[in-house]
């Protein structure tokens, strides 16, 4: 499975198979990460919260998040 890594300056990265893919919509500092029981992923930033629905099994070229301040 993939490993999600929050950074101080490069946003949120999904590391899978030794390759890091930046998440679309999560820029800058990531201060918190949480996964819900259904598999959704939340990322906290100084600007607000970002959310990604549970994986549907499809390989997306770049993980997309919806962010709100």
PDB file of N, CA, C and O in Angstrom:
ATOM      1  N   UNK A   1       0.810  -1.188   0.000  1.00  0.00           N
ATOM      2  CA  UNK A   1       0.000   0.000   0.000  1.00  0.00           C
ATOM      3  C   UNK A   1       0.848   1.244   0.000  1.00  0.00           C
ATOM      4  O   UNK A   1       2.058   1.221   0.166  1.00  0.00           O
ATOM      5  N   UNK A   2       0.209   2.333  -0.216  1.00  0.00           N
ATOM      6  CA  UNK A   2       0.879   3.626  -0.280  1.00  0.00           C
ATOM      7  C   UNK A   2       1.092   4.202   1.113  1.00  0.00           C
ATOM      8  O   UNK A   2       0.340   3.929   2.037  1.00  0.00           O
ATOM      9  N   UNK A   3       2.120   5.009   1.226  1.00  0.00           N
ATOM     10  CA  UNK A   3       2.420   5.749   2.450  1.00  0.00           C
ATOM     11  C   UNK A   3       2.196   7.221   2.162  1.00  0.00           C
ATOM     12  O   UNK A   3       2.718   7.753   1.173  1.00  0.00           O
ATOM     13  N   UNK A   4       1.402   7.885   3.002  1.00  0.00           N
ATOM     14  CA  UNK A   4       1.168   9.316   2.854  1.00  0.00           C
ATOM     15  C   UNK A   4       2.135  10.065   3.753  1.00  0.00           C
ATOM     16  O   UNK A   4       2.274   9.729   4.925  1.00  0.00           O
ATOM     17  N   UNK A   5       2.777  11.103   3.201  1.00  0.00           N
ATOM     18  CA  UNK A   5       3.777  11.872   3.942  1.00  0.00           C
ATOM     19  C   UNK A   5       3.421  13.353   3.851  1.00  0.00           C
ATOM     20  O   UNK A   5       3.354  13.919   2.754  1.00  0.00           O
ATOM     21  N   UNK A   6       3.183  13.971   5.012  1.00  0.00           N
ATOM     22  CA  UNK A   6       2.956  15.410   5.070  1.00  0.00           C
ATOM     23  C   UNK A   6       4.291  16.109   5.283  1.00  0.00           C
ATOM     24  O   UNK A   6       5.102  15.661   6.086  1.00  0.00           O
ATOM     25  N   UNK A   7       4.518  17.188   4.540  1.00  0.00           N
ATOM     26  CA  UNK A   7       5.795  17.897   4.631  1.00  0.00           C
ATOM     27  C   UNK A   7       5.594  19.315   5.152  1.00  0.00           C
ATOM     28  O   UNK A   7       4.462  19.790   5.247  1.00  0.00           O
ATOM     29  N   UNK A   8       6.692  19.972   5.448  1.00  0.00           N
ATOM     30  CA  UNK A   8       6.624  21.364   5.909  1.00  0.00           C
ATOM     31  C   UNK A   8       6.509  22.359   4.767  1.00  0.00           C
ATOM     32  O   UNK A   8       6.018  23.456   4.964  1.00  0.00           O
ATOM     33  N   UNK A   9       6.981  21.986   3.582  1.00  0.00           N
ATOM     34  CA  UNK A   9       6.972  22.944   2.475  1.00  0.00           C
ATOM     35  C   UNK A   9       6.474  22.368   1.154  1.00  0.00           C
ATOM     36  O   UNK A   9       6.064  23.119   0.279  1.00  0.00           O
ATOM     37  N   UNK A  10       6.488  21.052   0.993  1.00  0.00           N
ATOM     38  CA  UNK A  10       6.148  20.440  -0.297  1.00  0.00           C
ATOM     39  C   UNK A  10       4.754  19.822  -0.316  1.00  0.00           C
ATOM     40  O   UNK A  10       4.442  19.019  -1.178  1.00  0.00           O
ATOM     41  N   UNK A  11       3.915  20.166   0.633  1.00  0.00           N
ATOM     42  CA  UNK A  11       2.553  19.642   0.648  1.00  0.00           C
ATOM     43  C   UNK A  11       2.483  18.193   1.086  1.00  0.00           C
ATOM     44  O   UNK A  11       3.248  17.738   1.936  1.00  0.00           O
ATOM     45  N   UNK A  12       1.581  17.461   0.476  1.00  0.00           N
ATOM     46  CA  UNK A  12       1.313  16.071   0.827  1.00  0.00           C
ATOM     47  C   UNK A  12       1.785  15.177  -0.315  1.00  0.00           C
ATOM     48  O   UNK A  12       1.493  15.452  -1.484  1.00  0.00           O
ATOM     49  N   UNK A  13       2.509  14.121   0.039  1.00  0.00           N
ATOM     50  CA  UNK A  13       3.030  13.196  -0.964  1.00  0.00           C
ATOM     51  C   UNK A  13       2.494  11.797  -0.711  1.00  0.00           C
ATOM     52  O   UNK A  13       2.379  11.372   0.430  1.00  0.00           O
ATOM     53  N   UNK A  14       2.203  11.079  -1.790  1.00  0.00           N
ATOM     54  CA  UNK A  14       1.865   9.662  -1.715  1.00  0.00           C
ATOM     55  C   UNK A  14       3.081   8.895  -2.226  1.00  0.00           C
ATOM     56  O   UNK A  14       3.481   9.049  -3.375  1.00  0.00           O
ATOM     57  N   UNK A  15       3.663   8.081  -1.363  1.00  0.00           N
ATOM     58  CA  UNK A  15       4.834   7.290  -1.739  1.00  0.00           C
ATOM     59  C   UNK A  15       4.380   5.855  -1.953  1.00  0.00           C
ATOM     60  O   UNK A  15       3.820   5.228  -1.061  1.00  0.00           O
ATOM     61  N   UNK A  16       4.618   5.353  -3.154  1.00  0.00           N
ATOM     62  CA  UNK A  16       4.202   4.000  -3.504  1.00  0.00           C
ATOM     63  C   UNK A  16       5.239   3.410  -4.454  1.00  0.00           C
ATOM     64  O   UNK A  16       5.550   4.017  -5.485  1.00  0.00           O
ATOM     65  N   UNK A  17       5.798   2.279  -4.077  1.00  0.00           N
ATOM     66  CA  UNK A  17       6.804   1.646  -4.919  1.00  0.00           C
ATOM     67  C   UNK A  17       8.064   2.475  -5.072  1.00  0.00           C
ATOM     68  O   UNK A  17       8.711   2.426  -6.109  1.00  0.00           O
ATOM     69  N   UNK A  18       8.393   3.283  -4.071  1.00  0.00           N
ATOM     70  CA  UNK A  18       9.591   4.109  -4.121  1.00  0.00           C
ATOM     71  C   UNK A  18       9.416   5.398  -4.896  1.00  0.00           C
ATOM     72  O   UNK A  18      10.359   6.178  -5.032  1.00  0.00           O
ATOM     73  N   UNK A  19       8.214   5.662  -5.403  1.00  0.00           N
ATOM     74  CA  UNK A  19       7.954   6.883  -6.163  1.00  0.00           C
ATOM     75  C   UNK A  19       7.023   7.795  -5.379  1.00  0.00           C
ATOM     76  O   UNK A  19       5.990   7.355  -4.876  1.00  0.00           O
ATOM     77  N   UNK A  20       7.396   9.078  -5.267  1.00  0.00           N
ATOM     78  CA  UNK A  20       6.579  10.064  -4.540  1.00  0.00           C
ATOM     79  C   UNK A  20       5.768  10.881  -5.540  1.00  0.00           C
ATOM     80  O   UNK A  20       6.321  11.449  -6.483  1.00  0.00           O
ATOM     81  N   UNK A  21       4.444  10.927  -5.314  1.00  0.00           N
ATOM     82  CA  UNK A  21       3.541  11.701  -6.161  1.00  0.00           C
ATOM     83  C   UNK A  21       2.881  12.779  -5.313  1.00  0.00           C
ATOM     84  O   UNK A  21       2.249  12.468  -4.305  1.00  0.00           O
ATOM     85  N   UNK A  22       3.026  14.064  -5.700  1.00  0.00           N
ATOM     86  CA  UNK A  22       2.380  15.123  -4.923  1.00  0.00           C
ATOM     87  C   UNK A  22       0.866  15.074  -5.063  1.00  0.00           C
ATOM     88  O   UNK A  22       0.337  14.783  -6.135  1.00  0.00           O
ATOM     89  N   UNK A  23       0.175  15.328  -3.980  1.00  0.00           N
ATOM     90  CA  UNK A  23      -1.286  15.400  -3.991  1.00  0.00           C
ATOM     91  C   UNK A  23      -1.709  16.747  -4.573  1.00  0.00           C
ATOM     92  O   UNK A  23      -1.134  17.784  -4.241  1.00  0.00           O
ATOM     93  N   UNK A  24      -2.693  16.731  -5.452  1.00  0.00           N
ATOM     94  CA  UNK A  24      -3.211  17.956  -6.056  1.00  0.00           C
ATOM     95  C   UNK A  24      -4.124  18.652  -5.057  1.00  0.00           C
ATOM     96  O   UNK A  24      -5.040  18.041  -4.509  1.00  0.00           O
ATOM     97  N   UNK A  25      -3.875  19.925  -4.790  1.00  0.00           N
ATOM     98  CA  UNK A  25      -4.723  20.712  -3.910  1.00  0.00           C
ATOM     99  C   UNK A  25      -4.182  20.906  -2.512  1.00  0.00           C
ATOM    100  O   UNK A  25      -4.712  21.713  -1.752  1.00  0.00           O
ATOM    101  N   UNK A  26      -3.140  20.175  -2.134  1.00  0.00           N
ATOM    102  CA  UNK A  26      -2.554  20.322  -0.795  1.00  0.00           C
ATOM    103  C   UNK A  26      -1.138  20.857  -0.970  1.00  0.00           C
ATOM    104  O   UNK A  26      -0.224  20.112  -1.303  1.00  0.00           O
ATOM    105  N   UNK A  27      -0.993  22.165  -0.796  1.00  0.00           N
ATOM    106  CA  UNK A  27       0.300  22.814  -0.986  1.00  0.00           C
ATOM    107  C   UNK A  27       0.850  23.313   0.342  1.00  0.00           C
ATOM    108  O   UNK A  27       0.094  23.539   1.282  1.00  0.00           O
ATOM    109  N   UNK A  28       2.152  23.503   0.394  1.00  0.00           N
ATOM    110  CA  UNK A  28       2.779  24.071   1.586  1.00  0.00           C
ATOM    111  C   UNK A  28       2.836  23.084   2.736  1.00  0.00           C
ATOM    112  O   UNK A  28       3.029  21.887   2.553  1.00  0.00           O
ATOM    113  N   UNK A  29       2.634  23.594   3.931  1.00  0.00           N
ATOM    114  CA  UNK A  29       2.797  22.804   5.158  1.00  0.00           C
ATOM    115  C   UNK A  29       1.574  21.942   5.462  1.00  0.00           C
ATOM    116  O   UNK A  29       0.436  22.403   5.391  1.00  0.00           O
ATOM    117  N   UNK A  30       1.822  20.684   5.802  1.00  0.00           N
ATOM    118  CA  UNK A  30       0.781  19.772   6.271  1.00  0.00           C
ATOM    119  C   UNK A  30       1.041  19.526   7.751  1.00  0.00           C
ATOM    120  O   UNK A  30       2.106  19.065   8.131  1.00  0.00           O
ATOM    121  N   UNK A  31       0.072  19.870   8.587  1.00  0.00           N
ATOM    122  CA  UNK A  31       0.263  19.786  10.038  1.00  0.00           C
ATOM    123  C   UNK A  31      -0.383  18.557  10.669  1.00  0.00           C
ATOM    124  O   UNK A  31      -0.062  18.205  11.797  1.00  0.00           O
ATOM    125  N   UNK A  32      -1.300  17.905   9.948  1.00  0.00           N
ATOM    126  CA  UNK A  32      -1.984  16.734  10.511  1.00  0.00           C
ATOM    127  C   UNK A  32      -2.520  15.863   9.389  1.00  0.00           C
ATOM    128  O   UNK A  32      -2.873  16.349   8.322  1.00  0.00           O
ATOM    129  N   UNK A  33      -2.561  14.557   9.651  1.00  0.00           N
ATOM    130  CA  UNK A  33      -3.157  13.590   8.725  1.00  0.00           C
ATOM    131  C   UNK A  33      -4.047  12.635   9.515  1.00  0.00           C
ATOM    132  O   UNK A  33      -3.684  12.243  10.619  1.00  0.00           O
ATOM    133  N   UNK A  34      -5.172  12.275   8.939  1.00  0.00           N
ATOM    134  CA  UNK A  34      -6.052  11.294   9.583  1.00  0.00           C
ATOM    135  C   UNK A  34      -6.795  10.515   8.516  1.00  0.00           C
ATOM    136  O   UNK A  34      -7.196  11.079   7.492  1.00  0.00           O
ATOM    137  N   UNK A  35      -6.978   9.214   8.750  1.00  0.00           N
ATOM    138  CA  UNK A  35      -7.768   8.372   7.854  1.00  0.00           C
ATOM    139  C   UNK A  35      -8.996   7.904   8.630  1.00  0.00           C
ATOM    140  O   UNK A  35      -8.897   7.455   9.761  1.00  0.00           O
ATOM    141  N   UNK A  36     -10.157   8.000   7.998  1.00  0.00           N
ATOM    142  CA  UNK A  36     -11.396   7.571   8.641  1.00  0.00           C
ATOM    143  C   UNK A  36     -11.595   6.076   8.447  1.00  0.00           C
ATOM    144  O   UNK A  36     -10.911   5.441   7.644  1.00  0.00           O
ATOM    145  N   UNK A  37     -12.555   5.521   9.143  1.00  0.00           N
ATOM    146  CA  UNK A  37     -12.830   4.087   9.061  1.00  0.00           C
ATOM    147  C   UNK A  37     -13.204   3.653   7.644  1.00  0.00           C
ATOM    148  O   UNK A  37     -12.911   2.527   7.241  1.00  0.00           O
ATOM    149  N   UNK A  38     -13.824   4.550   6.876  1.00  0.00           N
ATOM    150  CA  UNK A  38     -14.202   4.181   5.504  1.00  0.00           C
ATOM    151  C   UNK A  38     -13.085   4.393   4.493  1.00  0.00           C
ATOM    152  O   UNK A  38     -13.241   4.111   3.321  1.00  0.00           O
ATOM    153  N   UNK A  39     -11.929   4.920   4.959  1.00  0.00           N
ATOM    154  CA  UNK A  39     -10.777   5.075   4.085  1.00  0.00           C
ATOM    155  C   UNK A  39     -10.552   6.473   3.544  1.00  0.00           C
ATOM    156  O   UNK A  39      -9.603   6.707   2.802  1.00  0.00           O
ATOM    157  N   UNK A  40     -11.425   7.430   3.886  1.00  0.00           N
ATOM    158  CA  UNK A  40     -11.196   8.810   3.455  1.00  0.00           C
ATOM    159  C   UNK A  40      -9.956   9.352   4.170  1.00  0.00           C
ATOM    160  O   UNK A  40      -9.628   8.914   5.273  1.00  0.00           O
ATOM    161  N   UNK A  41      -9.271  10.293   3.539  1.00  0.00           N
ATOM    162  CA  UNK A  41      -8.067  10.874   4.115  1.00  0.00           C
ATOM    163  C   UNK A  41      -8.269  12.371   4.314  1.00  0.00           C
ATOM    164  O   UNK A  41      -8.735  13.071   3.409  1.00  0.00           O
ATOM    165  N   UNK A  42      -7.948  12.858   5.508  1.00  0.00           N
ATOM    166  CA  UNK A  42      -8.021  14.273   5.856  1.00  0.00           C
ATOM    167  C   UNK A  42      -6.617  14.795   6.088  1.00  0.00           C
ATOM    168  O   UNK A  42      -5.797  14.125   6.715  1.00  0.00           O
ATOM    169  N   UNK A  43      -6.340  15.993   5.587  1.00  0.00           N
ATOM    170  CA  UNK A  43      -5.051  16.653   5.802  1.00  0.00           C
ATOM    171  C   UNK A  43      -5.317  18.038   6.364  1.00  0.00           C
ATOM    172  O   UNK A  43      -6.101  18.810   5.804  1.00  0.00           O
ATOM    173  N   UNK A  44      -4.674  18.349   7.486  1.00  0.00           N
ATOM    174  CA  UNK A  44      -4.796  19.677   8.082  1.00  0.00           C
ATOM    175  C   UNK A  44      -3.623  20.533   7.644  1.00  0.00           C
ATOM    176  O   UNK A  44      -2.484  20.067   7.614  1.00  0.00           O
ATOM    177  N   UNK A  45      -3.916  21.774   7.292  1.00  0.00           N
ATOM    178  CA  UNK A  45      -2.885  22.738   6.903  1.00  0.00           C
ATOM    179  C   UNK A  45      -3.136  24.042   7.666  1.00  0.00           C
ATOM    180  O   UNK A  45      -4.219  24.221   8.231  1.00  0.00           O
ATOM    181  N   UNK A  46      -2.176  24.968   7.668  1.00  0.00           N
ATOM    182  CA  UNK A  46      -2.432  26.258   8.314  1.00  0.00           C
ATOM    183  C   UNK A  46      -3.595  27.018   7.673  1.00  0.00           C
ATOM    184  O   UNK A  46      -4.200  27.882   8.299  1.00  0.00           O
ATOM    185  N   UNK A  47      -3.949  26.672   6.419  1.00  0.00           N
ATOM    186  CA  UNK A  47      -5.030  27.356   5.718  1.00  0.00           C
ATOM    187  C   UNK A  47      -6.390  26.692   5.870  1.00  0.00           C
ATOM    188  O   UNK A  47      -7.394  27.233   5.452  1.00  0.00           O
ATOM    189  N   UNK A  48      -6.437  25.479   6.445  1.00  0.00           N
ATOM    190  CA  UNK A  48      -7.713  24.799   6.616  1.00  0.00           C
ATOM    191  C   UNK A  48      -7.585  23.292   6.470  1.00  0.00           C
ATOM    192  O   UNK A  48      -6.517  22.716   6.635  1.00  0.00           O
ATOM    193  N   UNK A  49      -8.703  22.637   6.130  1.00  0.00           N
ATOM    194  CA  UNK A  49      -8.749  21.178   5.999  1.00  0.00           C
ATOM    195  C   UNK A  49      -8.901  20.773   4.540  1.00  0.00           C
ATOM    196  O   UNK A  49      -9.593  21.435   3.766  1.00  0.00           O
ATOM    197  N   UNK A  50      -8.266  19.650   4.198  1.00  0.00           N
ATOM    198  CA  UNK A  50      -8.402  19.058   2.872  1.00  0.00           C
ATOM    199  C   UNK A  50      -8.892  17.632   3.048  1.00  0.00           C
ATOM    200  O   UNK A  50      -8.523  16.952   4.000  1.00  0.00           O
ATOM    201  N   UNK A  51      -9.713  17.171   2.091  1.00  0.00           N
ATOM    202  CA  UNK A  51     -10.346  15.865   2.195  1.00  0.00           C
ATOM    203  C   UNK A  51     -10.228  15.124   0.880  1.00  0.00           C
ATOM    204  O   UNK A  51     -10.326  15.727  -0.192  1.00  0.00           O
ATOM    205  N   UNK A  52     -10.012  13.815   0.963  1.00  0.00           N
ATOM    206  CA  UNK A  52      -9.995  12.943  -0.208  1.00  0.00           C
ATOM    207  C   UNK A  52     -10.883  11.760   0.102  1.00  0.00           C
ATOM    208  O   UNK A  52     -10.743  11.129   1.147  1.00  0.00           O
ATOM    209  N   UNK A  53     -11.804  11.425  -0.817  1.00  0.00           N
ATOM    210  CA  UNK A  53     -12.690  10.294  -0.565  1.00  0.00           C
ATOM    211  C   UNK A  53     -11.915   8.981  -0.522  1.00  0.00           C
ATOM    212  O   UNK A  53     -10.760   8.927  -0.942  1.00  0.00           O
ATOM    213  N   UNK A  54     -12.533   7.926  -0.043  1.00  0.00           N
ATOM    214  CA  UNK A  54     -11.859   6.622   0.002  1.00  0.00           C
ATOM    215  C   UNK A  54     -11.388   6.195  -1.382  1.00  0.00           C
ATOM    216  O   UNK A  54     -12.011   6.531  -2.386  1.00  0.00           O
ATOM    217  N   UNK A  55     -10.270   5.464  -1.430  1.00  0.00           N
ATOM    218  CA  UNK A  55      -9.770   4.933  -2.698  1.00  0.00           C
ATOM    219  C   UNK A  55     -10.808   4.016  -3.312  1.00  0.00           C
ATOM    220  O   UNK A  55     -11.414   3.200  -2.627  1.00  0.00           O
ATOM    221  N   UNK A  56     -10.965   4.133  -4.626  1.00  0.00           N
ATOM    222  CA  UNK A  56     -11.902   3.244  -5.316  1.00  0.00           C
ATOM    223  C   UNK A  56     -11.167   2.113  -6.027  1.00  0.00           C
ATOM    224  O   UNK A  56     -11.764   1.353  -6.772  1.00  0.00           O
ATOM    225  N   UNK A  57      -9.859   2.025  -5.819  1.00  0.00           N
ATOM    226  CA  UNK A  57      -9.069   0.976  -6.439  1.00  0.00           C
ATOM    227  C   UNK A  57      -8.475   1.380  -7.769  1.00  0.00           C
ATOM    228  O   UNK A  57      -7.591   0.725  -8.288  1.00  0.00           O
ATOM    229  N   UNK A  58      -8.938   2.486  -8.338  1.00  0.00           N
ATOM    230  CA  UNK A  58      -8.393   2.954  -9.612  1.00  0.00           C
ATOM    231  C   UNK A  58      -7.074   3.682  -9.371  1.00  0.00           C
ATOM    232  O   UNK A  58      -6.933   4.411  -8.398  1.00  0.00           O
ATOM    233  N   UNK A  59      -6.137   3.475 -10.235  1.00  0.00           N
ATOM    234  CA  UNK A  59      -4.841   4.147 -10.119  1.00  0.00           C
ATOM    235  C   UNK A  59      -4.957   5.536 -10.739  1.00  0.00           C
ATOM    236  O   UNK A  59      -5.066   5.683 -11.946  1.00  0.00           O
ATOM    237  N   UNK A  60      -4.973   6.556  -9.906  1.00  0.00           N
ATOM    238  CA  UNK A  60      -5.046   7.936 -10.388  1.00  0.00           C
ATOM    239  C   UNK A  60      -3.631   8.469 -10.589  1.00  0.00           C
ATOM    240  O   UNK A  60      -2.741   8.151  -9.819  1.00  0.00           O
ATOM    241  N   UNK A  61      -3.426   9.287 -11.615  1.00  0.00           N
ATOM    242  CA  UNK A  61      -2.092   9.822 -11.849  1.00  0.00           C
ATOM    243  C   UNK A  61      -1.619  10.724 -10.710  1.00  0.00           C
ATOM    244  O   UNK A  61      -0.450  10.739 -10.371  1.00  0.00           O
ATOM    245  N   UNK A  62      -2.525  11.471 -10.122  1.00  0.00           N
ATOM    246  CA  UNK A  62      -2.184  12.316  -8.975  1.00  0.00           C
ATOM    247  C   UNK A  62      -3.398  12.365  -8.048  1.00  0.00           C
ATOM    248  O   UNK A  62      -4.506  12.630  -8.486  1.00  0.00           O
ATOM    249  N   UNK A  63      -3.180  12.066  -6.767  1.00  0.00           N
ATOM    250  CA  UNK A  63      -4.304  12.104  -5.829  1.00  0.00           C
ATOM    251  C   UNK A  63      -4.870  13.512  -5.684  1.00  0.00           C
ATOM    252  O   UNK A  63      -4.127  14.460  -5.512  1.00  0.00           O
ATOM    253  N   UNK A  64      -6.187  13.656  -5.787  1.00  0.00           N
ATOM    254  CA  UNK A  64      -6.837  14.964  -5.700  1.00  0.00           C
ATOM    255  C   UNK A  64      -7.559  15.120  -4.365  1.00  0.00           C
ATOM    256  O   UNK A  64      -8.213  14.204  -3.902  1.00  0.00           O
ATOM    257  N   UNK A  65      -7.433  16.310  -3.806  1.00  0.00           N
ATOM    258  CA  UNK A  65      -8.080  16.655  -2.546  1.00  0.00           C
ATOM    259  C   UNK A  65      -8.979  17.858  -2.746  1.00  0.00           C
ATOM    260  O   UNK A  65      -8.736  18.691  -3.610  1.00  0.00           O
ATOM    261  N   UNK A  66     -10.011  17.963  -1.926  1.00  0.00           N
ATOM    262  CA  UNK A  66     -10.878  19.128  -1.867  1.00  0.00           C
ATOM    263  C   UNK A  66     -10.522  19.858  -0.587  1.00  0.00           C
ATOM    264  O   UNK A  66     -10.527  19.259   0.500  1.00  0.00           O
ATOM    265  N   UNK A  67     -10.189  21.149  -0.693  1.00  0.00           N
ATOM    266  CA  UNK A  67      -9.744  21.922   0.478  1.00  0.00           C
ATOM    267  C   UNK A  67     -10.686  23.080   0.762  1.00  0.00           C
ATOM    268  O   UNK A  67     -11.238  23.682  -0.152  1.00  0.00           O
ATOM    269  N   UNK A  68     -10.852  23.362   2.047  1.00  0.00           N
ATOM    270  CA  UNK A  68     -11.675  24.495   2.510  1.00  0.00           C
ATOM    271  C   UNK A  68     -10.927  25.215   3.634  1.00  0.00           C
ATOM    272  O   UNK A  68     -10.336  24.578   4.491  1.00  0.00           O
ATOM    273  N   UNK A  69     -10.990  26.512   3.599  1.00  0.00           N
ATOM    274  CA  UNK A  69     -10.338  27.284   4.665  1.00  0.00           C
ATOM    275  C   UNK A  69     -11.350  27.708   5.699  1.00  0.00           C
ATOM    276  O   UNK A  69     -12.516  27.535   5.563  1.00  0.00           O
TER     277      UNK A  69
END
